Structure formats: structure tokens, C-alpha cells
Tab-separated table of C-alpha atoms and ligand atoms in Angstrom:
chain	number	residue	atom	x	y	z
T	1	UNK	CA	-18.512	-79.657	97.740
T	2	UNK	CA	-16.688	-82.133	95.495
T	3	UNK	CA	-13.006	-81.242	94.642
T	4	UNK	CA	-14.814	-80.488	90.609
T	5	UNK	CA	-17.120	-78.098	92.443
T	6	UNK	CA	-14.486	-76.338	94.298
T	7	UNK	CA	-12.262	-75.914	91.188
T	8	UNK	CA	-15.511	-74.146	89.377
T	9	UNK	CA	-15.523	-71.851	92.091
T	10	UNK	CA	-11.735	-70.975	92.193
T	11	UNK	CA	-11.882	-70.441	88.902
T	12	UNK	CA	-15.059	-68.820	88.505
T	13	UNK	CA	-13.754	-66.262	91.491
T	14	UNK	CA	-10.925	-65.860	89.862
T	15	UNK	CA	-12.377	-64.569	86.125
T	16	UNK	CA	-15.214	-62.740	88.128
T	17	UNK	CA	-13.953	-59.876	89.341
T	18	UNK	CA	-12.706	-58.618	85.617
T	19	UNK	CA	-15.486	-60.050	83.918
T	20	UNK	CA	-17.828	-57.695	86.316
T	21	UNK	CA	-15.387	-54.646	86.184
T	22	UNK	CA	-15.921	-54.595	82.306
T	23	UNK	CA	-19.646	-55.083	83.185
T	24	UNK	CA	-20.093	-51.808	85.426
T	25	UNK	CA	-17.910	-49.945	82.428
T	26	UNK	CA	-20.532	-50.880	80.566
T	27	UNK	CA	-23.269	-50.771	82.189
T	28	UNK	CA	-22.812	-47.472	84.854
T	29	UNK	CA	-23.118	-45.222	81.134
T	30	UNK	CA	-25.728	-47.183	79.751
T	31	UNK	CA	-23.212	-48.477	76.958
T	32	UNK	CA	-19.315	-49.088	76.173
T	33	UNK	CA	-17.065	-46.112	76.262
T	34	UNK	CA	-14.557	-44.937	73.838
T	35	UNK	CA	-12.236	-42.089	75.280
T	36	UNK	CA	-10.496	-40.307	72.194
T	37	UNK	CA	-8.146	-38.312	74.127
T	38	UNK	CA	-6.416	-39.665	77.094
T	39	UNK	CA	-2.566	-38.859	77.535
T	40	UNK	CA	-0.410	-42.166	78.707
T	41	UNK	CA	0.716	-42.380	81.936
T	42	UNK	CA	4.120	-43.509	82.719
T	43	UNK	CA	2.459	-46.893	84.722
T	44	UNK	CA	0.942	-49.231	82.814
T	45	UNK	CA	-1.565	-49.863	86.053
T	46	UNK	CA	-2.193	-45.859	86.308
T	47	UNK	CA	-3.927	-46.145	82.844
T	48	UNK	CA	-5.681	-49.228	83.685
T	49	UNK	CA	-6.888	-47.231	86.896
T	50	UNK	CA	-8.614	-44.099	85.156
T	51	UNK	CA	-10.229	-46.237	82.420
T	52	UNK	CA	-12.038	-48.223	85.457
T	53	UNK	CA	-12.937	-46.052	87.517
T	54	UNK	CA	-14.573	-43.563	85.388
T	55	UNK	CA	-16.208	-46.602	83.758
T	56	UNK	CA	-14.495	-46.291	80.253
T	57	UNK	CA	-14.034	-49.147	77.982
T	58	UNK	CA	-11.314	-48.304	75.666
T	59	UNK	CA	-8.933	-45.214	75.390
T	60	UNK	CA	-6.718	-43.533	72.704
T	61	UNK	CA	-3.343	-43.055	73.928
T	62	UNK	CA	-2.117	-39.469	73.158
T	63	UNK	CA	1.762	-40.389	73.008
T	64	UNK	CA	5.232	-37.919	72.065
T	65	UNK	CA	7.962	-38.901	70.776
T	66	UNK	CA	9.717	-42.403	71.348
T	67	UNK	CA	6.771	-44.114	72.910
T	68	UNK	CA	6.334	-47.486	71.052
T	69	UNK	CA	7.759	-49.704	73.986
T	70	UNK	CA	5.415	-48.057	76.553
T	71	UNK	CA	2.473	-48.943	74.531
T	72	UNK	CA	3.087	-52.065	73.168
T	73	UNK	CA	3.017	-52.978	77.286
T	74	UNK	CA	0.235	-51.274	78.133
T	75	UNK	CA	-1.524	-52.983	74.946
T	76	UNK	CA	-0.062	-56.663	76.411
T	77	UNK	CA	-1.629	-56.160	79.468
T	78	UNK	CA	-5.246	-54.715	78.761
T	79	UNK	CA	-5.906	-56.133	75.114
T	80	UNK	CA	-8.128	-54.385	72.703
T	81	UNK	CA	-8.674	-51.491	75.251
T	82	UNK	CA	-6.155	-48.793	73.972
T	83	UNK	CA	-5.455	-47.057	70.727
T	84	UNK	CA	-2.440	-44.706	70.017
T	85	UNK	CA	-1.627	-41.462	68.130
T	86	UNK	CA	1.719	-40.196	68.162
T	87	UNK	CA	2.990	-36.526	67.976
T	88	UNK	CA	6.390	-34.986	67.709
T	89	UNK	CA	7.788	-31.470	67.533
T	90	UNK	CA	6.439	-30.059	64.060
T	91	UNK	CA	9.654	-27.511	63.950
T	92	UNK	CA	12.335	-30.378	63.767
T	93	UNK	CA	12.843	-31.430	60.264
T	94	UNK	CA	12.576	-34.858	60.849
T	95	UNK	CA	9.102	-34.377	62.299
T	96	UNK	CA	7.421	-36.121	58.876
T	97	UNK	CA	10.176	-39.304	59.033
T	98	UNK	CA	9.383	-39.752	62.847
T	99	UNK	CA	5.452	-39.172	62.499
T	100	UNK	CA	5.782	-41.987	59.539
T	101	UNK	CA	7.038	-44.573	61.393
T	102	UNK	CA	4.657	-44.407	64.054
T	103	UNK	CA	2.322	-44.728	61.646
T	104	UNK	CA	3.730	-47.695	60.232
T	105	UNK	CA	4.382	-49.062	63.674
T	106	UNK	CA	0.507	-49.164	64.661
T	107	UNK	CA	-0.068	-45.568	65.461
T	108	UNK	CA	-3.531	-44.591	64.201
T	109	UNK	CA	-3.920	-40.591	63.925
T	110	UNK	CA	-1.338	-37.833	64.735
T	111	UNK	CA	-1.760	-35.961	68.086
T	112	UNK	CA	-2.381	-34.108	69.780
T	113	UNK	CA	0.076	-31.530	67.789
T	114	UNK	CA	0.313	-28.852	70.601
T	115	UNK	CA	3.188	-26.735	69.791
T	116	UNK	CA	4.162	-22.532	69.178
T	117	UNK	CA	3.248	-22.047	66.016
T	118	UNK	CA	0.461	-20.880	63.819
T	119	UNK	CA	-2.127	-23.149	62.651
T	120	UNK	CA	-1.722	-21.913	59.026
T	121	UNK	CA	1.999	-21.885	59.316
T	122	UNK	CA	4.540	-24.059	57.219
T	123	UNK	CA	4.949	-26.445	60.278
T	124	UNK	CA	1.691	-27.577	60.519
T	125	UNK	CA	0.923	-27.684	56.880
T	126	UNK	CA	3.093	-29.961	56.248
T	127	UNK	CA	1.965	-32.313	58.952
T	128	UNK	CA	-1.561	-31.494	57.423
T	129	UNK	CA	-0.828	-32.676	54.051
T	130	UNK	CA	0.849	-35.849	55.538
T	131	UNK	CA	-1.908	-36.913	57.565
T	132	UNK	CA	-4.308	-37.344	54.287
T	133	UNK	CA	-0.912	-39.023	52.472
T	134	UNK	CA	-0.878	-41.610	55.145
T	135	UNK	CA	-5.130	-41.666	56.076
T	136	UNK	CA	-4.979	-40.865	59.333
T	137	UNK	CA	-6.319	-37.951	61.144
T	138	UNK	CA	-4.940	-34.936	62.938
T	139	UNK	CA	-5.718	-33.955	66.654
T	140	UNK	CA	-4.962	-30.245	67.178
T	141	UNK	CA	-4.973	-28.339	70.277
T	142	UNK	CA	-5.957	-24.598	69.709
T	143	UNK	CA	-5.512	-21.870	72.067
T	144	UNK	CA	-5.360	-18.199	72.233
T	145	UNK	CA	-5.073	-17.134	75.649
T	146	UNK	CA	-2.771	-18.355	78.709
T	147	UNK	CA	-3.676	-20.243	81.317
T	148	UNK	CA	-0.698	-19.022	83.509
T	149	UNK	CA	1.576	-16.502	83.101
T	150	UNK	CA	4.223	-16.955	80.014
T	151	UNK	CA	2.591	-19.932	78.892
T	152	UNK	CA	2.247	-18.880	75.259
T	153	UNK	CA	-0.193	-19.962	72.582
T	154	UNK	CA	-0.787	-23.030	70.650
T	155	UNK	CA	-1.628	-23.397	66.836
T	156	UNK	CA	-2.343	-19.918	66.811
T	157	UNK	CA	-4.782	-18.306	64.415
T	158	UNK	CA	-7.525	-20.623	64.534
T	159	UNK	CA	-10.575	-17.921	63.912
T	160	UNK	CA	-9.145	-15.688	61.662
T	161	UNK	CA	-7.108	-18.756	59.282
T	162	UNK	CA	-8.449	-22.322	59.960
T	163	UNK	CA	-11.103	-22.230	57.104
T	164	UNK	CA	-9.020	-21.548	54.692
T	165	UNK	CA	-6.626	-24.645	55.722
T	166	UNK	CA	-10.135	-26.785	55.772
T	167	UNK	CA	-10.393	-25.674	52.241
T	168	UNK	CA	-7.183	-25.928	51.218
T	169	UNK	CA	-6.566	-29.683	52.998
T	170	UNK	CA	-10.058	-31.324	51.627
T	171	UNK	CA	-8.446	-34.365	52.645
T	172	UNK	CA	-7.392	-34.296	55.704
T	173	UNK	CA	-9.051	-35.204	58.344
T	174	UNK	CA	-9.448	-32.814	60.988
T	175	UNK	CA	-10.153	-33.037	64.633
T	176	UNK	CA	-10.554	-29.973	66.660
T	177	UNK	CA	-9.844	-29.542	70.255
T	178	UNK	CA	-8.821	-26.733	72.948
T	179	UNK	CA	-9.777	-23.474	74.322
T	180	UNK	CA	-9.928	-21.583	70.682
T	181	UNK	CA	-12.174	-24.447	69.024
T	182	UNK	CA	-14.812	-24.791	71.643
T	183	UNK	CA	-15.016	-21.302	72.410
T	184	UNK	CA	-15.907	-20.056	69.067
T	185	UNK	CA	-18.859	-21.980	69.078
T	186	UNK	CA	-20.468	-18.623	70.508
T	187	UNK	CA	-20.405	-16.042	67.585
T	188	UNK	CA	-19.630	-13.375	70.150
T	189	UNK	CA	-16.284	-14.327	70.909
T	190	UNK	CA	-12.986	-12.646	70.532
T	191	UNK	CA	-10.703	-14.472	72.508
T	192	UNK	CA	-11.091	-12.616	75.723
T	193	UNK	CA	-11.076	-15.341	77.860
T	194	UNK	CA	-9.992	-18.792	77.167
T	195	UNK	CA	-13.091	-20.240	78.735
T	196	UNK	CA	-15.769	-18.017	78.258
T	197	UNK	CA	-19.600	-18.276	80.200
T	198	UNK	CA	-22.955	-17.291	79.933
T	199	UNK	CA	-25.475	-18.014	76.960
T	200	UNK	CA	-23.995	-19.030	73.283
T	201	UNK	CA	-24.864	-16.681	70.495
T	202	UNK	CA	-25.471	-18.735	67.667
T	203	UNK	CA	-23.664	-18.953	64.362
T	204	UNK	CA	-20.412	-19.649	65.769
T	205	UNK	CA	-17.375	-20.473	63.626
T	206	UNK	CA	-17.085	-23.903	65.173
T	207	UNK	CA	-20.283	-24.897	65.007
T	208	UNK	CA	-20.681	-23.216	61.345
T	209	UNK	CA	-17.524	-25.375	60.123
T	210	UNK	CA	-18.723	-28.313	61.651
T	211	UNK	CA	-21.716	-27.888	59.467
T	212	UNK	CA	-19.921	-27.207	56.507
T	213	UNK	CA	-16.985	-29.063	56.127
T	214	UNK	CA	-16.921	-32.739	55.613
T	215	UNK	CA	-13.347	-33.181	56.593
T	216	UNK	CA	-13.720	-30.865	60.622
T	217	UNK	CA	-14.740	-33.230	63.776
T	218	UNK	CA	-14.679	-32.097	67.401
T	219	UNK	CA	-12.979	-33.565	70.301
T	220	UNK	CA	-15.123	-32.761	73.611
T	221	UNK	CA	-12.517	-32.823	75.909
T	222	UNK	CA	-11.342	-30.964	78.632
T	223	UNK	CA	-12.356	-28.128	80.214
T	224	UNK	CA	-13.060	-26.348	77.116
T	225	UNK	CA	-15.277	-28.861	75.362
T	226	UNK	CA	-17.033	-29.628	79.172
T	227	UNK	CA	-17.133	-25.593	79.262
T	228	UNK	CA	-18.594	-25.269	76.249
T	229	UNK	CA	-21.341	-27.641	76.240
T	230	UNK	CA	-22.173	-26.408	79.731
T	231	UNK	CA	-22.963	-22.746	79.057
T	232	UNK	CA	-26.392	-23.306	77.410
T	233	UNK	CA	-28.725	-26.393	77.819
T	234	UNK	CA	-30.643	-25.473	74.748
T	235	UNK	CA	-27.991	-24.688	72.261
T	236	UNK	CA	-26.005	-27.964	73.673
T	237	UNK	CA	-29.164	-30.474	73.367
T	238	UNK	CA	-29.429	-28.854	69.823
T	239	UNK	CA	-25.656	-28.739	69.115
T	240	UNK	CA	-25.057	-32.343	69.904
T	241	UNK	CA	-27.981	-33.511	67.525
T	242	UNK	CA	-27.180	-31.558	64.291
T	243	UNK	CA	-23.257	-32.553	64.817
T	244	UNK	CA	-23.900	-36.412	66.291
T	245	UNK	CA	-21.829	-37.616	63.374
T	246	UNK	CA	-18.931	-35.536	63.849
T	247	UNK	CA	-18.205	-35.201	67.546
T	248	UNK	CA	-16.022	-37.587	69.953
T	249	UNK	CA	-16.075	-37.882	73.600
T	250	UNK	CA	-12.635	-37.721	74.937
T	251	UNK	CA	-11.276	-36.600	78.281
T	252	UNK	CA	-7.929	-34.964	78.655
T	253	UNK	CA	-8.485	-35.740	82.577
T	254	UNK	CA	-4.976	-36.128	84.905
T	255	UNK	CA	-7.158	-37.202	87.783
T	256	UNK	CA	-5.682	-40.661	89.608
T	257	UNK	CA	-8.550	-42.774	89.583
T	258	UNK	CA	-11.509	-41.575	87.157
T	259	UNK	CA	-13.239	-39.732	90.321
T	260	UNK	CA	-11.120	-36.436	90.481
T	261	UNK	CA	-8.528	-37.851	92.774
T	262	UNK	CA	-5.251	-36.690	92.549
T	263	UNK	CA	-4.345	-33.267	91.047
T	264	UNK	CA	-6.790	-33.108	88.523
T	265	UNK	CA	-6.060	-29.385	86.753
T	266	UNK	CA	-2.892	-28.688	87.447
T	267	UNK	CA	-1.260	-25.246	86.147
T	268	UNK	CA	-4.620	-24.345	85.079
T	269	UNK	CA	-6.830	-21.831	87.634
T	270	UNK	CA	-9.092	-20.738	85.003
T	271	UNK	CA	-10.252	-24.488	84.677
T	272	UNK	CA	-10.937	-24.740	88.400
T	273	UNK	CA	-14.190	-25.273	87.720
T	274	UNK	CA	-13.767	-28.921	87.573
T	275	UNK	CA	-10.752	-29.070	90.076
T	276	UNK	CA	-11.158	-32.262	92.075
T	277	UNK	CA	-13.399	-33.667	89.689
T	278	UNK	CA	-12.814	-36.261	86.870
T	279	UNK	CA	-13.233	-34.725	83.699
T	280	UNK	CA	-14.391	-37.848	82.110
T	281	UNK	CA	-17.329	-38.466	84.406
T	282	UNK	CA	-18.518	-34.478	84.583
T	283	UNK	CA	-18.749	-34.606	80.664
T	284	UNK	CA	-20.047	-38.563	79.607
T	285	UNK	CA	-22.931	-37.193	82.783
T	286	UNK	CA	-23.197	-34.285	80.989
T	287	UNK	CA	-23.541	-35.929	77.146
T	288	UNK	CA	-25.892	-38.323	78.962
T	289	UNK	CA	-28.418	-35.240	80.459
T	290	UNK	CA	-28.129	-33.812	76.703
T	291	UNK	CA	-28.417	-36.022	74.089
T	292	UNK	CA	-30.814	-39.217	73.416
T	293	UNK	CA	-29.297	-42.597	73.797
T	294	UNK	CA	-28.511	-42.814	69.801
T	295	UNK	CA	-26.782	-39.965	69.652
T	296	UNK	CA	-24.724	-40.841	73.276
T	297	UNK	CA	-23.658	-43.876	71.478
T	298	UNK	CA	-22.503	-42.530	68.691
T	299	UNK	CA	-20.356	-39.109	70.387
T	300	UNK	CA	-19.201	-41.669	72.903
T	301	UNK	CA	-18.525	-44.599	70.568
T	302	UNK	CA	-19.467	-45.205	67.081
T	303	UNK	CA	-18.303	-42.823	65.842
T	304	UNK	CA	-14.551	-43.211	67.092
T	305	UNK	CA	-14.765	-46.683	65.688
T	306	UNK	CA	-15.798	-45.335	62.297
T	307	UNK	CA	-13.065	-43.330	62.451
T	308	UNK	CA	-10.410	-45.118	63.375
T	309	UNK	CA	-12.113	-48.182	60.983
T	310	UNK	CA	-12.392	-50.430	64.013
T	311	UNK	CA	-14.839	-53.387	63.601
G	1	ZN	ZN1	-4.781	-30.230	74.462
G	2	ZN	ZN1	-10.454	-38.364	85.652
């Protein structure tokens, strides 16, 4: 080996192992992944570490508050993989200043908005009607029922009220997510349970709005979108066709290293289901049993960039 020879390799071992880790992201789901809903992690290498090992290409950042710094890092050392939204407590009444500037300052949506209030109350209205003034959508977390003791509610309301706020915020856009959202794609629910089993009963509210309303999108994640779409093999093959356009992969997963290391549903017995399992992997394996390739692509990535007008 001449000394040009050994310099090829050096340097060819030394782009490899990246080049191929992007590869297997790629390649172990058939195509690139886009995960809507991840929350950031405190180490920049911690976020790196989920994206990889559940074989996902590029993540939105789920951010509150002050988090510009953090991300800006994170976006220095893994360019073009991450997105950010930014939230911020919708009772303080600089809520619309703060959620401005992030905007401003590269944030692309608001959320998730996860906070004790009701979804058609003043709080969240106004965040509504500032998400269409500024074009960027709204990621809202809605839940009924605890998942431990004293917990409380979130964006409460959302069978009984949400239509009217899709009528009355034309547009905004809307992404729904949560225990509330997913389980009211069954018509025969009444927020008994916040994940509820068995066969769907068709002509739920979710999967009625979805339908009908141009400006409502669904965010899979979590327990309660995995939940959901694992309840009924027929109604989820046929779900994810008639609303391909409108849904988003996304995870929500606190596993360690996209395999279910780690404390992966923390706080959270009713979601044991998936405890010690990475969210991320259980659903994308799930989309991938239930939908056609097209339609894979599009929950798991086109549509995201559509979205969030990404080339
Ligand atoms: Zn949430
Ligand atoms: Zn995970």
C-alpha cells in the first residue's frame, strides 16, 4: 500500500461509519424517517442516540420555554436532522410575545401546548388565532383521564367543544395528539379509560373530523396513537388509507437508545403496554404491517415536509 492508498483508507474509514449509520436509517424502514414529535433531551448526544437507533432520519424537537441555545447546538452538530416547535405556558400573558419570537427565531409550529385548561377556553384561543397569524401549526395534547393519581387533565373538552374551534379557526392549522384524540376514533367512547381496547366502532369523532375538516391532522404518537391503531387491523389498514394525507408519524418515546432502553413510560401504568419498548419502533413496525409503501412514505415523511414546507 502506497502512502496515497493508505490516506484513501483513513479517510474512507473515517466518513464510513456515518455515511452507513444514515444508510441503515434509511434503509432498516424501507425509506427516510421523519419523527414529528420527539421532546429534546438535555444532551445533545442523547438525541443523536434515539434518532439512530430506532433508525430515524430527522426529528422535530418539542421544546418549552427558553430553549434556543440548546437547539441551535444540537442543530450544529447533526445538520438538517432536527426541526423545532416551541411552547410556553398559555396562562402567562406574555405567552403570545414569547411564542412570537420563537417563531421568528426559527421555530416552525407551536407545541406541544399541554397545559390545565380547556381546549375552547380563552387561553388556547388565543394561541389558536396566533398560530394562523404567524402560519405555523399547533400541536395539542388532549386528555381526559389521569394517568396517576392527581395528575389532572389537559386541553380539556375535546369531544364535546373541538369542532366548533375547527370551525371557528378555519385557518389554523391543527394537529391532534393524546389520549382524548386517538381514543375517539371509536364512536363508543366516553372517556372511561384513557386508552381504551377491543374493536373500533366506526364513525368516530376523530376520524369523522379528519374527514371533514381541511385544517385537523393527527399526530400518531405515543401510546395513544400506537393504542389506537392497534385495536383493530381492519379499521387501521382502512383508517390509514382514507387519512394518508393528514396523519404524521411521531413518537413521544423517553426510551435511551431507540430500543426501549432506559425508562421508557415513566409515571404512566396504564401505558405499560409498551414498557421497555421503544415507542418509535412498535409504531413505524406497526404503520409498516398496515399501510402500502405510498402511504408509509407519506404518514412517515412527506407529509411532515409538506407541512413544515421543507424541500
Ligand atoms: Zn403529549
Ligand atoms: Zn424509543
Amino acid at each position: 500500500m502506497n502512502r496515497r492508498e493508505f490516506l484513501e483508507t483513513v479517510s474512507a474509514a473515517a466518513v464510513l461509519p456515518a455515511i452507513s449509520r444514515q444508510q441503515a436509517a434509511a434503509n432498516e424502514w424501507g425509506s427516510p424517517v421523519f419523527d414529528l414529535h420527539f421532546h429534546l433531551r438535555q444532551q445533545p448526544a442523547s438525541n443523536i442516540a434515539h434518532l439512530d437507533g430506532a433508525g430515524v432520519t430527522k426529528a422535530n424537537l418539542l421544546t418549552r420555554g427558553a430553549a434556543l441555545e440548546q437547539v441551535k447546538a444540537l442543530q450544529a452538530t447533526a445538520p438538517g436532522r432536527f426541526t423545532w416547535f416551541n411552547s410556553y405556558d398559555v396562562t402567562k400573558p406574555d405567552a403570545e410575545q414569547v411564542l412570537t419570537e420563537a417563531i421568528k427565531a426559527g421555530a416552525q409550529g407551536f407545541g406541544e401546548m399541554k397545559f390545565h385548561v380547556a381546549a375552547d377556553g380563552p387561553e388556547l384561543r388565543r394561541m389558536y388565532a396566533l398560530a394562523a397569524e404567524l402560519h405555523v401549526p399547533i400541536l395539542v395534547h388532549f386528555q381526559e383521564v389521569d394517568h396517576f393519581e392527581n395528575e389532572g387533565t389537559w386541553s380539556t373538552g375535546f369531544a364535546k367543544t373541538f369542532e366548533s374551534i375547527l370551525k371557528a379557526y378555519p385557518k389554523t392549522t391543527f394537529i391532534g395528539h393524546a389520549d382524548a384524540f386517538w381514543a375517539n376514533v371509536s364512536a363508543d367512547y366516553h372517556n372511561e379509560a384513557a386508552y381504551p381496547s377491543g374493536p373500533i366502532k366506526r364513525g368516530g369523532l376523530t376520524d369523522k373530523w379528519l374527514g371533514d375538516y381541511a385544517n385537523l391532522f393527527g399526530d400518531m404518537s405515543a401510546n395513544s396513537g400506537n393504542n389506537a391503531m392497534s385495536r383493530d387491523a381492519q379499521f387501521t389498514a382502512d383508517f390509514l388509507k382514507r387519512h394518508q394525507n393528514k396523519l404524521f408519524f411521531g413518537s413521544d418515546c423517553s426510551c435511551a437508545d431507540g430500543h426501549g432502553g432506559g425508562v421508557s413510560q415513566s409515571n404512566n401504568p396504564a401505558a405499560s403496554r409498551l414498557a421497555g419498548k421503544c415507542v418509535a419502533r412498535e409504531t413505524l413496525g406497526l404503520l409498516k404491517r398496515s399501510a402500502s409503501a405510498d402511504v408509509f412514505q407519506k404518514i412517515t415523511w412527506g407529509n411532515v415536509h409538506k407541512l413544515l414546507k421543507i424541500a
